[in-house]
Structures are given as C-alpha cells and as structure tokens.
Coordinates of C-alpha atoms in Angstrom, one line a residue:
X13 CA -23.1 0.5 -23.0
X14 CA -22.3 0.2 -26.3
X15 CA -18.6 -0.5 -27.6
X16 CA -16.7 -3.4 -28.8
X17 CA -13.0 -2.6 -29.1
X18 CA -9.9 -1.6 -26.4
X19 CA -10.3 2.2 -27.2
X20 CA -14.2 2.1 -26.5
X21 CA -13.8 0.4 -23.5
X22 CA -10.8 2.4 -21.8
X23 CA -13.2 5.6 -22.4
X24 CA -16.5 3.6 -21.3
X25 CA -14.7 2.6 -18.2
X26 CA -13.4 6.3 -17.9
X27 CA -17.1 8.0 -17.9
X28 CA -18.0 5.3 -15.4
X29 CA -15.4 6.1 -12.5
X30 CA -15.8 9.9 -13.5
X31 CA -12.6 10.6 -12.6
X32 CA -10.1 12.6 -14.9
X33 CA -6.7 11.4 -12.9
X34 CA -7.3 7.4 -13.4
X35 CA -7.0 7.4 -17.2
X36 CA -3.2 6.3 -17.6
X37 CA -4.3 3.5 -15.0
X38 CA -7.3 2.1 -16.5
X39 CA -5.2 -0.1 -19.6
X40 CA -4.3 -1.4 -16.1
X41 CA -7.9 -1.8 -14.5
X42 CA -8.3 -3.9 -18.1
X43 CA -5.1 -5.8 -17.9
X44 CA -6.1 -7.4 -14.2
X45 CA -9.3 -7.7 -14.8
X46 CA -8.6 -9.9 -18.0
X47 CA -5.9 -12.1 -16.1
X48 CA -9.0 -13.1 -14.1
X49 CA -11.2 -13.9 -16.9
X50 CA -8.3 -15.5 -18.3
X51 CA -8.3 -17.9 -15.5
X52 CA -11.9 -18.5 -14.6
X53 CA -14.0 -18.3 -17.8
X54 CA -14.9 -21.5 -19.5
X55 CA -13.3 -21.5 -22.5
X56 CA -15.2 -22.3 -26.0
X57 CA -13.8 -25.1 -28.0
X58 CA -12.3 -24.7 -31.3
X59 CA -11.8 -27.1 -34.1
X60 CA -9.4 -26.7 -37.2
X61 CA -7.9 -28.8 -39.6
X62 CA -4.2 -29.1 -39.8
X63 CA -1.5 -30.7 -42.4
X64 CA 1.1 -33.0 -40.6
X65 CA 4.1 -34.2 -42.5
X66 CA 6.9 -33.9 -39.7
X67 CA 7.4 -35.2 -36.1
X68 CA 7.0 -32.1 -34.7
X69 CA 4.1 -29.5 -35.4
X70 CA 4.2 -26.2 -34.4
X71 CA 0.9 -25.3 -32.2
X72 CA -0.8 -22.1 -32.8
X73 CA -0.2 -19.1 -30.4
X74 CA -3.5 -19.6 -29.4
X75 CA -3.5 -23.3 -28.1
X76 CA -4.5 -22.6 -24.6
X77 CA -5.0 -26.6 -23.8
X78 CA -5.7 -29.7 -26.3
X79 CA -8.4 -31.5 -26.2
X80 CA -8.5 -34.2 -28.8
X81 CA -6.5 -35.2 -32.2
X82 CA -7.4 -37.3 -35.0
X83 CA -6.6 -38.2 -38.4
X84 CA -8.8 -37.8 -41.5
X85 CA -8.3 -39.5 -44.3
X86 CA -10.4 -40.1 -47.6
X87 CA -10.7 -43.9 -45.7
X88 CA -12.9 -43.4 -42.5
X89 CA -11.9 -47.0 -41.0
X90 CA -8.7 -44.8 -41.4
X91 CA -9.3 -42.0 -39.1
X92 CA -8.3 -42.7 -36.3
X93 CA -8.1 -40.7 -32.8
X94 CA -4.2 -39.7 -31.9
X95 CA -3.6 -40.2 -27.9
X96 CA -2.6 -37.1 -26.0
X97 CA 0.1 -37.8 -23.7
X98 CA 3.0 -36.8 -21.5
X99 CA 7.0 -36.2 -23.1
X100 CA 7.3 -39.4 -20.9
X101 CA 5.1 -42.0 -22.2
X102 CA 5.8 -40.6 -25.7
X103 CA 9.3 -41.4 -25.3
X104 CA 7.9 -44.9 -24.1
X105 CA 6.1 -45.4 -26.9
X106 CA 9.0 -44.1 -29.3
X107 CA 10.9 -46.7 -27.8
X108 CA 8.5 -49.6 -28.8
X109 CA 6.3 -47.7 -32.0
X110 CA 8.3 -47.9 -35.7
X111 CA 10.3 -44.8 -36.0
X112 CA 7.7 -43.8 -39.1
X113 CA 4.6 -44.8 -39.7
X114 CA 0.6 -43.0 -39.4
X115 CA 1.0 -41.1 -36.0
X116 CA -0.9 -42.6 -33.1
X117 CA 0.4 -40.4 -29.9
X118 CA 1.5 -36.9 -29.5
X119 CA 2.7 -34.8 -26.8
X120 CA 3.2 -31.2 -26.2
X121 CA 6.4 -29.7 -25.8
X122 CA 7.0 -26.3 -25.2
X123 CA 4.8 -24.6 -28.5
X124 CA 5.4 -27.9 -30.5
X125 CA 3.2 -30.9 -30.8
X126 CA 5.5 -34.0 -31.3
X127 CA 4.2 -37.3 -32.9
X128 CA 4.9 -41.4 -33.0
X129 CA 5.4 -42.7 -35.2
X130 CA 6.7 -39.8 -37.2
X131 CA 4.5 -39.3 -39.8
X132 CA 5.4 -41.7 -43.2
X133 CA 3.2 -38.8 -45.5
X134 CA 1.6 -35.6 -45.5
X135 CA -1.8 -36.2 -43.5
X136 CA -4.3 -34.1 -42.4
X137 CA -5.4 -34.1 -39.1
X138 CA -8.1 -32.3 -37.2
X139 CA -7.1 -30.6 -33.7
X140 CA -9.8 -29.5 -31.2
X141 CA -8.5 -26.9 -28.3
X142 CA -9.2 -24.6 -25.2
X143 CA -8.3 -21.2 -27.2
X144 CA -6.2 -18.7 -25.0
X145 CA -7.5 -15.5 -24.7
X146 CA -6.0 -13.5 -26.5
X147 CA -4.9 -9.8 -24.4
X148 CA -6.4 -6.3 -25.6
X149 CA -4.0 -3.7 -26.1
X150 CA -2.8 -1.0 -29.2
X151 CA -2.2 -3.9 -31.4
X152 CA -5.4 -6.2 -31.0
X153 CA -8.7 -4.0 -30.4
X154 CA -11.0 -7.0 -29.4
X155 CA -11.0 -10.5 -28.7
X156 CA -14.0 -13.3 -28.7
X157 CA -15.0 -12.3 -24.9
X158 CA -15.3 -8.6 -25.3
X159 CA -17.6 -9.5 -28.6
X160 CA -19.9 -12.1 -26.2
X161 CA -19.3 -10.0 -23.1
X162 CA -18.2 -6.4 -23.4
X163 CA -20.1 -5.9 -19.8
X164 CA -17.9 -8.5 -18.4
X165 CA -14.5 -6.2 -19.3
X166 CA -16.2 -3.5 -18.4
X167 CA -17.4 -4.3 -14.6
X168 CA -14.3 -6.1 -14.3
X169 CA -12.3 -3.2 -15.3
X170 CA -14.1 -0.4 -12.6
X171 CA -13.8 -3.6 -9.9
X172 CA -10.0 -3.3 -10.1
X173 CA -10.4 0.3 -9.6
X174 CA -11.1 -0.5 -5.9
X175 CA -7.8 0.4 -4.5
X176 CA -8.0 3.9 -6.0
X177 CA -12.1 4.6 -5.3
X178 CA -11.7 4.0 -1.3
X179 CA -15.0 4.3 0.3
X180 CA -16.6 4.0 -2.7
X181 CA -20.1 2.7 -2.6
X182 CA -20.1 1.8 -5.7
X183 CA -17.7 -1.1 -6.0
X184 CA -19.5 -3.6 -4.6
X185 CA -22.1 -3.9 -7.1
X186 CA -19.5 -3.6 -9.7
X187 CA -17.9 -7.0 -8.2
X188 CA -21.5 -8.3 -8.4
X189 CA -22.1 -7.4 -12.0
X190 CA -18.7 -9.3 -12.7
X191 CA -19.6 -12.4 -11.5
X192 CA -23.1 -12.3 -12.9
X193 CA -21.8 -11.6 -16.1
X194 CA -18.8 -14.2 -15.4
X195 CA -21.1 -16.7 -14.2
X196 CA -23.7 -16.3 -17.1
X197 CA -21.2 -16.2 -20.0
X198 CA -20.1 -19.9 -18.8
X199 CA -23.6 -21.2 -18.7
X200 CA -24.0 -19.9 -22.3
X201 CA -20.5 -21.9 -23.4
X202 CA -21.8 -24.6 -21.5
X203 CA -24.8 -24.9 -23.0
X204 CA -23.5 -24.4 -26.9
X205 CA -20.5 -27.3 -25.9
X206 CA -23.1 -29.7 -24.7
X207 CA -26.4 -29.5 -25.1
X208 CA -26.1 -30.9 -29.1
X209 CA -24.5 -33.7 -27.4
X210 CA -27.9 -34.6 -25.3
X211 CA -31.0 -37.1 -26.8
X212 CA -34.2 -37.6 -25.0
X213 CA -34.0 -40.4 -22.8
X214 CA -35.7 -43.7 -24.5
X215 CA -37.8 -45.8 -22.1
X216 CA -37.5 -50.3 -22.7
X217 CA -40.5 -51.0 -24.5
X218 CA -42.6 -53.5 -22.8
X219 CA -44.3 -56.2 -24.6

C-alpha cells in the first residue's frame, strides 16, 4: 500500500474494489471520505510568524480556526498575548481602546483578522492555528494527512463505495480500518501537541 499523491490513491482504491465501472466515481469515494476526515480528525497546530502594519490582516487560506496571537518584539516585557474575540466585543473595545496604538484584541471577520488598537508600526506578530485541510484534486496531489495517513484516505475512500458494493462483505472491515486509522492518527497529534507540555510530578519535601 504504497502511494502518496491523488493519482496513486484513485488507482490504489481502483485495484481494491476490482471493479472496472467505478473509476469516474471514485474522485468521489475521495471527496466524501475527506469531508469526514475534514470534520473529525484532530487537527495539528501550526505556528508562523506574521508582519502587521494595518487594522486588518488578511488570514491565510488555510486558517481553519485560531488559537492564539502575540506580539514579538526585540523587548520581551513587550510581547504581549493579543485577545481573540467576537466583531462584538471588538467594536466594544474600539469604542473605549485609542484608535492607534500596539494591538491588544483581534477578531475574525470573514478571511480578515481585524485589530485594536490599529497598529501605530509595522510589528511582528506570531499566529498559532487549526490548519484546514486542504482537498486533493488535479491541482494539489497530497496534503499533510495523506503524507501521515495514506491508509486513512484509502479505507475511507472504498467505505464510501458502500452504496455501489451492495452485499459486499467486505465493507465492514473497511469502516473498521477507517476508524482505527482515524482514531490512531488523533492519538499521535495528541500526543506530539501535549506531551512536551507534561513534567514529572514533584512530591513536598518533608523535613
């Protein structure tokens, strides 16, 4: 099982179902399986470092969900964290903040990210994000979970054969494979996002 683009997979999945009449349907089997990954799969998180100079920024395509902003400056008692919150309690704060000044909140809007105070100088400030995943298809051959997880595409793929393969005994240990492999690709991202994070307990020393 060996194959780590969109064109590999649609003939892996192919020589699995061994059927000759499903091949303009299986960039389909993909497309509904993914939608599903899309939605269930614990999502890595990404970090990237970003120059601000207006009151609105324009997010990457991939920004699935934000998790955290901050400023960094060559003055650490500088760099400060920038509060996520709703267009509503930015335009509270836009009310009561100084129309320019170092950003302290920021909302998302649409594909922008908008900031009060607007920013008073260039700054640079670090953005850490759920990534979207990003589709398979003619014009992008393989994305981050078909790298980690090409057996997840691929049992996903022959699961949403089902409503062609009736009576086919085969389908549900293809829905089993998927959420193994579903199930253990998340405890892998779990464990990479967290487990730096953990220390050894320290027992009170007793005198």
């Amino acid at each position: 099982m060996a194959f780590s683009n969109y064109t590999e997979l649609q003939a892996a999945v192919a020589t699995w179902l061994n059927r000759t009449d499903l091949v303009a349907a299986i960039p389909d089997f993909i497309a509904l399986a993914e939608a599903q990954i899309s939605r269930r799969l614990r999502r890595s998180t990404v970090r990237a470092s970003v120059t601000i100079s207006d009151p609105a920024y324009a997010l990457s395509a991939d920004v699935a969900e934000l998790r955290s902003l901050r400023l960094v400056t060559a003055d650490t008692r500088k760099d400060i964290a920038i509060a996520i919150c709703t267009p509503e309690i930015l335009n509270e704060h836009r009310a009561t903040w100084p129309a320019i000044g170092r950003p302290r909140y920021a909302a998302v809007v649409g594909s922008s990210l908008l900031l009060v105070p607007a920013p008073d100088q260039v700054y640079t400030m670090e953005i850490s994000y759920f990534p979207r995943l990003i589709p398979l298809g003619a014009g992008n051959l393989t994305n981050i979970v078909l790298t980690e997880a090409s057996d997840l595409y691929l049992f996903g793929a022959l699961k949403e054969a089902a409503t062609y393969l009736e009576h086919d005994e085969r389908v549900p240990l293809w829905e089993a494979k998927f959420e193994a492999a579903l199930n253990q690709l998340a405890i892998v991202r779990e464990r990479e996002e967290f487990s730096a994070s953990l220390h050894p307990a320290r027992l009170p020393r007793v005198f």
